[in-house]
CSV table of C-alpha atoms in Angstrom, one decimal:
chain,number,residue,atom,x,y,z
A,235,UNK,CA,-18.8,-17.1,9.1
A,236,UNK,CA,-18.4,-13.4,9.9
A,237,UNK,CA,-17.0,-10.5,8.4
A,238,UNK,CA,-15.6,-6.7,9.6
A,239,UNK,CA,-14.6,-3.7,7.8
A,240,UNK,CA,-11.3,-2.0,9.4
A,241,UNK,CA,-10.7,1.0,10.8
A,242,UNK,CA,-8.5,1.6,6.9
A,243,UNK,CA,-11.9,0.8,5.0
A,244,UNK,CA,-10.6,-3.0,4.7
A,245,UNK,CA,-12.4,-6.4,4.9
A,246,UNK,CA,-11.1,-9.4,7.0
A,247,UNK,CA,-13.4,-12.1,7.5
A,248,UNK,CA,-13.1,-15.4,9.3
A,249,UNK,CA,-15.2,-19.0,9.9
A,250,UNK,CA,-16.2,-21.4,7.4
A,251,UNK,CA,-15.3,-20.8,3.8
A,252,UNK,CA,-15.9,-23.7,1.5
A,253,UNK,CA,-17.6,-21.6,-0.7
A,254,UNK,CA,-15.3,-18.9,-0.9
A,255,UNK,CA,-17.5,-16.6,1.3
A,256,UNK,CA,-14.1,-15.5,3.0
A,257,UNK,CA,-13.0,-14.2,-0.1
A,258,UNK,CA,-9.3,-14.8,1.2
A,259,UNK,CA,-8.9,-18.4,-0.8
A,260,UNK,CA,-8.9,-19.8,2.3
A,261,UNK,CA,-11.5,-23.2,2.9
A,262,UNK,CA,-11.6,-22.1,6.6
A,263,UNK,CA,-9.6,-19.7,9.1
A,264,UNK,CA,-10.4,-19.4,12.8
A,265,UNK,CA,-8.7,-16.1,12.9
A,266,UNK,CA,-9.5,-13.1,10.5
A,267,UNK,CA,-8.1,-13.0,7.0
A,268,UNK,CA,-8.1,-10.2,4.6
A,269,UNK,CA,-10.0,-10.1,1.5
A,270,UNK,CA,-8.4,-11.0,-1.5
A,271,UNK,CA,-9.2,-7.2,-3.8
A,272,UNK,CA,-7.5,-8.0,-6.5
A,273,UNK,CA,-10.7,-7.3,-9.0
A,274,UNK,CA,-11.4,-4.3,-7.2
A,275,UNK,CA,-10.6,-0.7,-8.6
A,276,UNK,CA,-7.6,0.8,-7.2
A,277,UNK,CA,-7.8,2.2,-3.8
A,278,UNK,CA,-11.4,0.7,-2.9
A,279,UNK,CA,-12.4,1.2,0.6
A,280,UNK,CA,-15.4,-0.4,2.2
A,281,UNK,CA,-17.5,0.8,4.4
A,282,UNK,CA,-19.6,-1.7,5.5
A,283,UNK,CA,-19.8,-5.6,5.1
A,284,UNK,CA,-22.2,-8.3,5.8
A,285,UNK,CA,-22.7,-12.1,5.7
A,286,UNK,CA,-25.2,-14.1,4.3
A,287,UNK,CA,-25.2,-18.5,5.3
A,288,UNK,CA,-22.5,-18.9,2.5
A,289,UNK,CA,-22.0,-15.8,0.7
A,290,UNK,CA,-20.7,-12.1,1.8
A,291,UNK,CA,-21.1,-8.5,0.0
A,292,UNK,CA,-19.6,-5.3,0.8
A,293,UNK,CA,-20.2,-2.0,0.4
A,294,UNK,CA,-17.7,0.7,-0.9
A,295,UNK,CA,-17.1,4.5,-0.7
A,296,UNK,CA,-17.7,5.1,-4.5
A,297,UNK,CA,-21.6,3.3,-3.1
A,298,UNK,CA,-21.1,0.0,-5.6
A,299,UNK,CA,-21.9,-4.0,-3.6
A,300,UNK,CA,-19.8,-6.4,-4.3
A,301,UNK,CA,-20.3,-10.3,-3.2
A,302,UNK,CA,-18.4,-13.2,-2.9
A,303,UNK,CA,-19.0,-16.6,-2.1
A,304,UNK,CA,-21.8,-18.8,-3.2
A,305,UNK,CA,-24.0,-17.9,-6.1
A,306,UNK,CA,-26.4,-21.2,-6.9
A,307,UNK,CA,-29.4,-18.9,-6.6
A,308,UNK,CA,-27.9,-15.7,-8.1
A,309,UNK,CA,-27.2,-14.1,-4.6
A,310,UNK,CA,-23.8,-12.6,-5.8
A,311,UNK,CA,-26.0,-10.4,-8.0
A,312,UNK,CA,-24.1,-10.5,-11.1
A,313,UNK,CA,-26.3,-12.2,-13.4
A,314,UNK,CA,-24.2,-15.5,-13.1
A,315,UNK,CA,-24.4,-18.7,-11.3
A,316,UNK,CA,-21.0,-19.1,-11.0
A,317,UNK,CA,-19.4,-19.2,-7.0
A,318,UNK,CA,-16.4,-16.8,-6.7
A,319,UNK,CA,-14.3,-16.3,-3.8
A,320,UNK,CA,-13.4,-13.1,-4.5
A,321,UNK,CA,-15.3,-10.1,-4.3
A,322,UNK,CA,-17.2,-9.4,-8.2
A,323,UNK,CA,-19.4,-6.3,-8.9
A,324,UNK,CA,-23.1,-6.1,-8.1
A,325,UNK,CA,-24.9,-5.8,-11.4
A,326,UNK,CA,-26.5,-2.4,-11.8
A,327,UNK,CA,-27.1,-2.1,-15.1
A,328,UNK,CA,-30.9,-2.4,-14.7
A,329,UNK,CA,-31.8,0.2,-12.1
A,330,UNK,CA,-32.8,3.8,-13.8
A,331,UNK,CA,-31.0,6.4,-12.8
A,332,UNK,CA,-28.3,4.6,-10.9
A,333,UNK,CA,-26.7,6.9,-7.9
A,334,UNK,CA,-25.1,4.5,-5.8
A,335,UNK,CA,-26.1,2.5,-2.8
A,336,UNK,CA,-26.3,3.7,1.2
A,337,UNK,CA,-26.4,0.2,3.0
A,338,UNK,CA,-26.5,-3.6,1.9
A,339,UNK,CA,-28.0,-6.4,4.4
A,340,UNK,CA,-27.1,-10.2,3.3
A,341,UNK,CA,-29.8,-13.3,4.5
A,342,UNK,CA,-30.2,-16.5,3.8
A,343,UNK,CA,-29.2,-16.8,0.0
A,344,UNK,CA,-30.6,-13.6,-1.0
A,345,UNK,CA,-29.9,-9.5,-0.2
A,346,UNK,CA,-30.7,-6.2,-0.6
A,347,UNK,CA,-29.5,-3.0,-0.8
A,348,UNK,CA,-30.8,0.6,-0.4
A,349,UNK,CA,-30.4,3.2,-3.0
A,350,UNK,CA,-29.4,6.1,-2.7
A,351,UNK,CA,-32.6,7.6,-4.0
A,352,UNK,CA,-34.2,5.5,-1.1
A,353,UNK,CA,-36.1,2.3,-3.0
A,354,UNK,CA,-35.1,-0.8,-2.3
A,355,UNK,CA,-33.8,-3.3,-4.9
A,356,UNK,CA,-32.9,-7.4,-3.5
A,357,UNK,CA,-31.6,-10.1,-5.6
A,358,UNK,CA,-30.9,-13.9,-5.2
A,359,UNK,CA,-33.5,-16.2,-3.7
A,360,UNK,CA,-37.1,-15.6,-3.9
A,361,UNK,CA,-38.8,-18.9,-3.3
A,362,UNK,CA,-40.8,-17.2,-0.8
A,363,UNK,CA,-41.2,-13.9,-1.8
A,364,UNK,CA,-38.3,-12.6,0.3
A,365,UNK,CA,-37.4,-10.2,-3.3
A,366,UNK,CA,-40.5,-7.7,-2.6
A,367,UNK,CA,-41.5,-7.8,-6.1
A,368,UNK,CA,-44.5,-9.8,-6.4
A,369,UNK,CA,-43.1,-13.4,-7.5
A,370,UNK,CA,-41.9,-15.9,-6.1
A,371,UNK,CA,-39.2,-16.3,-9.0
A,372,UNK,CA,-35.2,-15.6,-7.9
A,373,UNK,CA,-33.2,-13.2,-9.4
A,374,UNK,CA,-29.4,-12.8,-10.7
A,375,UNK,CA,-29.6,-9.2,-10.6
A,376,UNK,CA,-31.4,-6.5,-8.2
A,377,UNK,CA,-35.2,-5.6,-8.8
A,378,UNK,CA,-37.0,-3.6,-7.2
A,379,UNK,CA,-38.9,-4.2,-4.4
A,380,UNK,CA,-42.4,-3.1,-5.2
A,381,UNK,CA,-44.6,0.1,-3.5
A,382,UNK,CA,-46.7,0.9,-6.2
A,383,UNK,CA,-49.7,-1.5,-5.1
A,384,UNK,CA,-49.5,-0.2,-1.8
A,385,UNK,CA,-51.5,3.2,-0.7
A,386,UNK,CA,-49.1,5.6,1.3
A,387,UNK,CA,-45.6,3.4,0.8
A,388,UNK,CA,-42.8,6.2,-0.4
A,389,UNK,CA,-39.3,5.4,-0.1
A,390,UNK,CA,-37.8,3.5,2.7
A,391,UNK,CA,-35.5,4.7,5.4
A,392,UNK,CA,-33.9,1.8,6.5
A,393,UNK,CA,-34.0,-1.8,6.3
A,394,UNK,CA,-32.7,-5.8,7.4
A,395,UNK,CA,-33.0,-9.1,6.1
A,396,UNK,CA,-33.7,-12.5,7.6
A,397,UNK,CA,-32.9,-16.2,6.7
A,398,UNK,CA,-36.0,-16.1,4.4
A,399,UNK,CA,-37.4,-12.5,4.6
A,400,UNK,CA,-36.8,-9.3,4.5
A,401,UNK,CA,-38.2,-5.8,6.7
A,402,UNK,CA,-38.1,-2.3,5.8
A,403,UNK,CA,-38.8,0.8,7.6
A,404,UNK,CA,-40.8,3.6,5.7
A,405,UNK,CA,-40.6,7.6,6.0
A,406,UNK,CA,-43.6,7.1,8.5
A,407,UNK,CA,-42.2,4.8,10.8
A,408,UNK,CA,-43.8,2.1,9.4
A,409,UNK,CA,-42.5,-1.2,9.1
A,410,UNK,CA,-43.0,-3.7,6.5
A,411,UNK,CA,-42.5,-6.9,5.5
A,412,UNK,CA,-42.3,-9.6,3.4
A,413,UNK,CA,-41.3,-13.0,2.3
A,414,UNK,CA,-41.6,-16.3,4.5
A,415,UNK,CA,-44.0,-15.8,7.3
A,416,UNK,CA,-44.2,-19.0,9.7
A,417,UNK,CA,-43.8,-18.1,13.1
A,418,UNK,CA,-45.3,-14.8,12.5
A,419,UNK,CA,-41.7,-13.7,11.2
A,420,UNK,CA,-43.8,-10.7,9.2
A,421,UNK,CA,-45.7,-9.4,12.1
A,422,UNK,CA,-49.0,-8.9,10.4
A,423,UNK,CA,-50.4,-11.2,12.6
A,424,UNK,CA,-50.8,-13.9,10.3
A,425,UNK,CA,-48.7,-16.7,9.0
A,426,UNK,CA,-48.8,-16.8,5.1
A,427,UNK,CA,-45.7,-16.0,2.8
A,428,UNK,CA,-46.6,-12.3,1.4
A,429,UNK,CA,-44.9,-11.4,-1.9
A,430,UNK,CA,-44.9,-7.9,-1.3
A,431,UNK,CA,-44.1,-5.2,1.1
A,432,UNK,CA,-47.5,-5.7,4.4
A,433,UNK,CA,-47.2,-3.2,7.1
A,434,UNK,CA,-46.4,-5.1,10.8
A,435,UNK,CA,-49.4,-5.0,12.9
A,436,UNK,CA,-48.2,-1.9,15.8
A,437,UNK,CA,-52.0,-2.0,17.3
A,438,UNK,CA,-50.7,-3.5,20.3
């Protein structure tokens, strides 16, 4: 499925929705259908939107995520299980010092998001370490992804998320990554899963 954010700060998404990842209560549309905002606070405008294999997230002006869609491995980030196909709040009770997010990315069955302080917090699946923050354990709500072993790691710039892993690009210019590695998807020039942030070989 896919997802876009009007030109009026609105989201219409279209594709396969059995899992309410349309967020219109539609099973599937082959045209774009507005998202159902009921939940949300009165004159909500997003301002971006992305789209994970069965679940979608938004962010808003006021710099809060909200998901829809599938949530069997907490990837609606609201401390449930429970599927919805309308758009619920990201939890943020957990992050100190809470100002908002600047960008949210969604993969597989997990996501991120980037604080407005510039760490980087990701919830939902973590089978392979794709969360950043050292286990291999998923999550309902964000955590933090985790700098503090790493000499010379301050607070990222800018980041993406794959099927299984996730990259980050660091005040340096360094990029990171972490999460499942066949293929070389971590560019560290090995193939092992890495459970926490490993700077992308650039020697060559």
């Amino acid at each position: 499925h896919s997802c876009a954010v009007t030109s009026a700060g609105l989201v219409q998404c279209w594709g396969t929705g059995s899992s309410g990842q349309l967020g219109s209560g539609v099973a599937n549309s082959n045209v774009p259908r507005p998202l159902t905002t009921g939940a949300l606070p009165a004159g909500t405008f997003f301002q971006q939107v992305t789209a994970g294999i069965n679940f979608s997230c938004g962010l808003v002006s006021a710099g809060n995520v909200y998901c829809w869609g599938a949530n069997e491995s907490g990837q609606l980030g609201n401390n449930t299980v429970t599927s919805s196909a309308g758009p619920l709040a990201v939890t943020t009770s957990g992050i100190t010092n809470y100002k908002g997010f600047r960008k949210v990315k969604a993969g597989g069955r997990h996501a991120c998001a980037l604080h407005a302080d510039g760490d980087l917090y990701c919830w939902g699946y973590n089978l392979y370490g794709q969360l950043g923050n050292n286990t291999t354990t998923s999550s309902l709500v964000p955590v933090k992804v985790r700098t503090d072993l790493i000499a010379g790691v301050g607070h990222w710039l800018d980041f993406d998320v794959g099927d299984m892993h996730t990259c980050a690009l660091d005040g340096l210019g360094r990029v990171f990554c972490w999460g499942y590695g066949a293929l070389g998807r971590l560019g560290n020039g090995f193939a092992a899963n890495q459970l926490l942030p490993v700077a992308a070989d650039m020697t060559s």
